[in-house]
mmCIF file of C-alpha atoms in Angstrom:
data_model
loop_
_atom_site.group_PDB
_atom_site.id
_atom_site.type_symbol
_atom_site.label_atom_id
_atom_site.label_comp_id
_atom_site.label_asym_id
_atom_site.label_seq_id
_atom_site.Cartn_x
_atom_site.Cartn_y
_atom_site.Cartn_z
ATOM 1 C CA MET A 11 113.905 99.631 79.871
ATOM 2 C CA THR A 12 112.918 102.270 82.396
ATOM 3 C CA ILE A 13 111.762 101.868 85.979
ATOM 4 C CA ARG A 14 108.299 102.763 84.803
ATOM 5 C CA ASP A 15 108.306 99.915 82.241
ATOM 6 C CA ARG A 16 109.404 97.393 84.864
ATOM 7 C CA ALA A 17 106.927 98.662 87.447
ATOM 8 C CA LEU A 18 103.880 98.396 85.206
ATOM 9 C CA PRO A 19 103.371 94.598 85.544
ATOM 10 C CA ALA A 20 103.758 94.795 89.316
ATOM 11 C CA LEU A 21 101.434 97.791 89.450
ATOM 12 C CA SER A 22 98.863 95.761 87.517
ATOM 13 C CA VAL A 23 99.100 92.969 90.089
ATOM 14 C CA LEU A 24 98.637 95.516 92.871
ATOM 15 C CA CYS A 25 95.510 96.845 91.172
ATOM 16 C CA LEU A 26 94.181 93.296 90.863
ATOM 17 C CA ILE A 27 94.686 92.798 94.583
ATOM 18 C CA LEU A 28 93.051 96.132 95.296
ATOM 19 C CA PHE A 29 89.801 95.112 93.685
ATOM 20 C CA SER A 30 89.802 91.522 94.922
ATOM 21 C CA GLY A 31 88.317 92.272 98.326
ATOM 22 C CA SER A 32 87.785 95.095 100.720
ATOM 23 C CA ALA A 33 88.111 93.616 104.216
ATOM 24 C CA SER A 34 90.011 90.879 105.930
ATOM 25 C CA ALA A 35 88.528 88.150 108.094
ATOM 26 C CA GLU A 36 89.376 90.034 111.297
ATOM 27 C CA GLY A 37 87.218 92.971 110.253
ATOM 28 C CA GLN A 38 90.271 95.142 109.610
ATOM 29 C CA PRO A 39 90.142 97.581 106.704
ATOM 30 C CA GLY A 40 91.152 95.838 103.510
ATOM 31 C CA VAL A 41 93.314 96.998 100.656
ATOM 32 C CA ALA A 42 90.431 98.691 98.855
ATOM 33 C CA ASP A 43 89.393 100.551 102.011
ATOM 34 C CA ARG A 44 92.931 101.753 102.604
ATOM 35 C CA HIS A 45 93.248 102.817 98.974
ATOM 36 C CA VAL A 46 90.038 104.846 99.245
ATOM 37 C CA ALA A 47 91.291 106.450 102.469
ATOM 38 C CA TRP A 48 94.626 107.352 100.849
ATOM 39 C CA ARG A 49 92.899 108.797 97.796
ATOM 40 C CA ALA A 50 90.506 110.818 99.960
ATOM 41 C CA CYS A 51 93.434 112.147 101.985
ATOM 42 C CA LEU A 52 95.262 113.172 98.804
ATOM 43 C CA HIS A 53 92.200 114.857 97.376
ATOM 44 C CA ARG A 54 91.367 116.690 100.616
ATOM 45 C CA ASN A 55 94.909 117.917 101.248
ATOM 46 C CA PHE A 56 95.438 118.918 97.635
ATOM 47 C CA ALA A 57 92.225 120.965 97.664
ATOM 48 C CA LEU A 58 93.386 122.800 100.785
ATOM 49 C CA GLN A 59 96.918 123.443 99.548
ATOM 50 C CA VAL A 60 96.044 124.475 95.993
ATOM 51 C CA ALA A 61 94.195 127.499 97.387
ATOM 52 C CA LEU A 62 97.472 128.656 98.943
ATOM 53 C CA SER A 63 100.119 127.650 96.418
ATOM 54 C CA SER A 64 100.789 126.324 92.932
ATOM 55 C CA ARG A 65 99.343 122.998 91.811
ATOM 56 C CA VAL A 66 102.749 121.278 91.782
ATOM 57 C CA ILE A 67 103.595 122.451 95.302
ATOM 58 C CA ALA A 68 100.097 121.474 96.463
ATOM 59 C CA ALA A 69 100.493 117.975 94.987
ATOM 60 C CA ASP A 70 103.867 117.503 96.699
ATOM 61 C CA SER A 71 102.427 118.763 99.971
ATOM 62 C CA ALA A 72 99.438 116.415 99.735
ATOM 63 C CA LEU A 73 101.720 113.448 99.073
ATOM 64 C CA ARG A 74 103.785 114.331 102.161
ATOM 65 C CA ALA A 75 100.733 114.913 104.356
ATOM 66 C CA CYS A 76 99.153 111.619 103.313
ATOM 67 C CA ARG A 77 102.256 109.514 103.824
ATOM 68 C CA PRO A 78 100.707 107.607 106.794
ATOM 69 C CA SER A 79 97.678 106.675 104.647
ATOM 70 C CA GLU A 80 99.985 105.651 101.814
ATOM 71 C CA GLN A 81 102.053 103.484 104.171
ATOM 72 C CA ALA A 82 98.901 101.790 105.502
ATOM 73 C CA TYR A 83 97.767 101.103 101.932
ATOM 74 C CA LEU A 84 101.145 99.701 100.903
ATOM 75 C CA ALA A 85 101.354 97.613 104.085
ATOM 76 C CA ALA A 86 97.954 96.111 103.275
ATOM 77 C CA LEU A 87 99.159 95.323 99.753
ATOM 78 C CA SER A 88 102.268 93.594 101.049
ATOM 79 C CA THR A 89 100.184 91.143 103.117
ATOM 80 C CA SER A 90 98.771 89.614 99.952
ATOM 81 C CA PRO A 91 100.096 86.197 98.976
ATOM 82 C CA LEU A 92 100.524 87.484 95.406
ATOM 83 C CA VAL A 93 103.055 90.212 96.208
ATOM 84 C CA ASP A 94 105.672 90.797 98.853
ATOM 85 C CA GLY A 95 107.309 93.811 100.412
ATOM 86 C CA ASP A 96 109.961 93.926 97.682
ATOM 87 C CA ASP A 97 107.284 94.155 94.980
ATOM 88 C CA VAL A 98 105.563 96.972 96.836
ATOM 89 C CA ALA A 99 108.846 98.842 97.363
ATOM 90 C CA ARG A 100 109.705 98.434 93.680
ATOM 91 C CA VAL A 101 106.436 99.931 92.414
ATOM 92 C CA ARG A 102 106.157 102.700 95.026
ATOM 93 C CA PRO A 103 107.979 105.320 92.883
ATOM 94 C CA ALA A 104 105.646 104.631 89.955
ATOM 95 C CA LEU A 105 102.636 104.764 92.266
ATOM 96 C CA ILE A 106 103.735 108.130 93.668
ATOM 97 C CA LEU A 107 104.270 109.518 90.159
ATOM 98 C CA ARG A 108 100.839 108.277 89.171
ATOM 99 C CA ALA A 109 99.274 109.839 92.280
ATOM 100 C CA LYS A 110 100.960 113.163 91.554
ATOM 101 C CA GLY A 111 99.727 113.064 87.956
ATOM 102 C CA TRP A 112 96.241 112.151 89.185
ATOM 103 C CA LEU A 113 96.213 115.181 91.483
ATOM 104 C CA LEU A 114 97.528 117.537 88.806
ATOM 105 C CA ASP A 115 94.967 116.262 86.264
ATOM 106 C CA GLY A 116 92.156 116.761 88.731
ATOM 107 C CA GLY A 117 91.474 113.020 88.967
ATOM 108 C CA ALA A 118 89.251 113.184 85.915
ATOM 109 C CA THR A 119 91.306 111.520 83.197
ATOM 110 C CA ARG A 120 92.355 108.285 84.871
ATOM 111 C CA PRO A 121 91.740 106.450 88.102
ATOM 112 C CA LEU A 122 94.447 106.292 90.733
#
């Protein structure tokens, strides 16, 4: 069993949480809002970098540049009663691989 196989159920739970609500009671951005912000950051940075370098280098650069948005998204996920910080840490590598694939595919074939 690979890391990817073990991460899939947890990634599914994270997606469920993502679409379960967009804002908390305090008016803070919710998981869905933070996911949208992270995705927008990835898309924006990838578009800028791909004009200057290869697609793979641009994807890696976008992932590095958007690390604060990614951390905010993952922090929001870890506040859910359905997952904890360990679950989020365990699926992060699969999430990053999926984000890189999403960037390289142009975001057209599958949602992030």
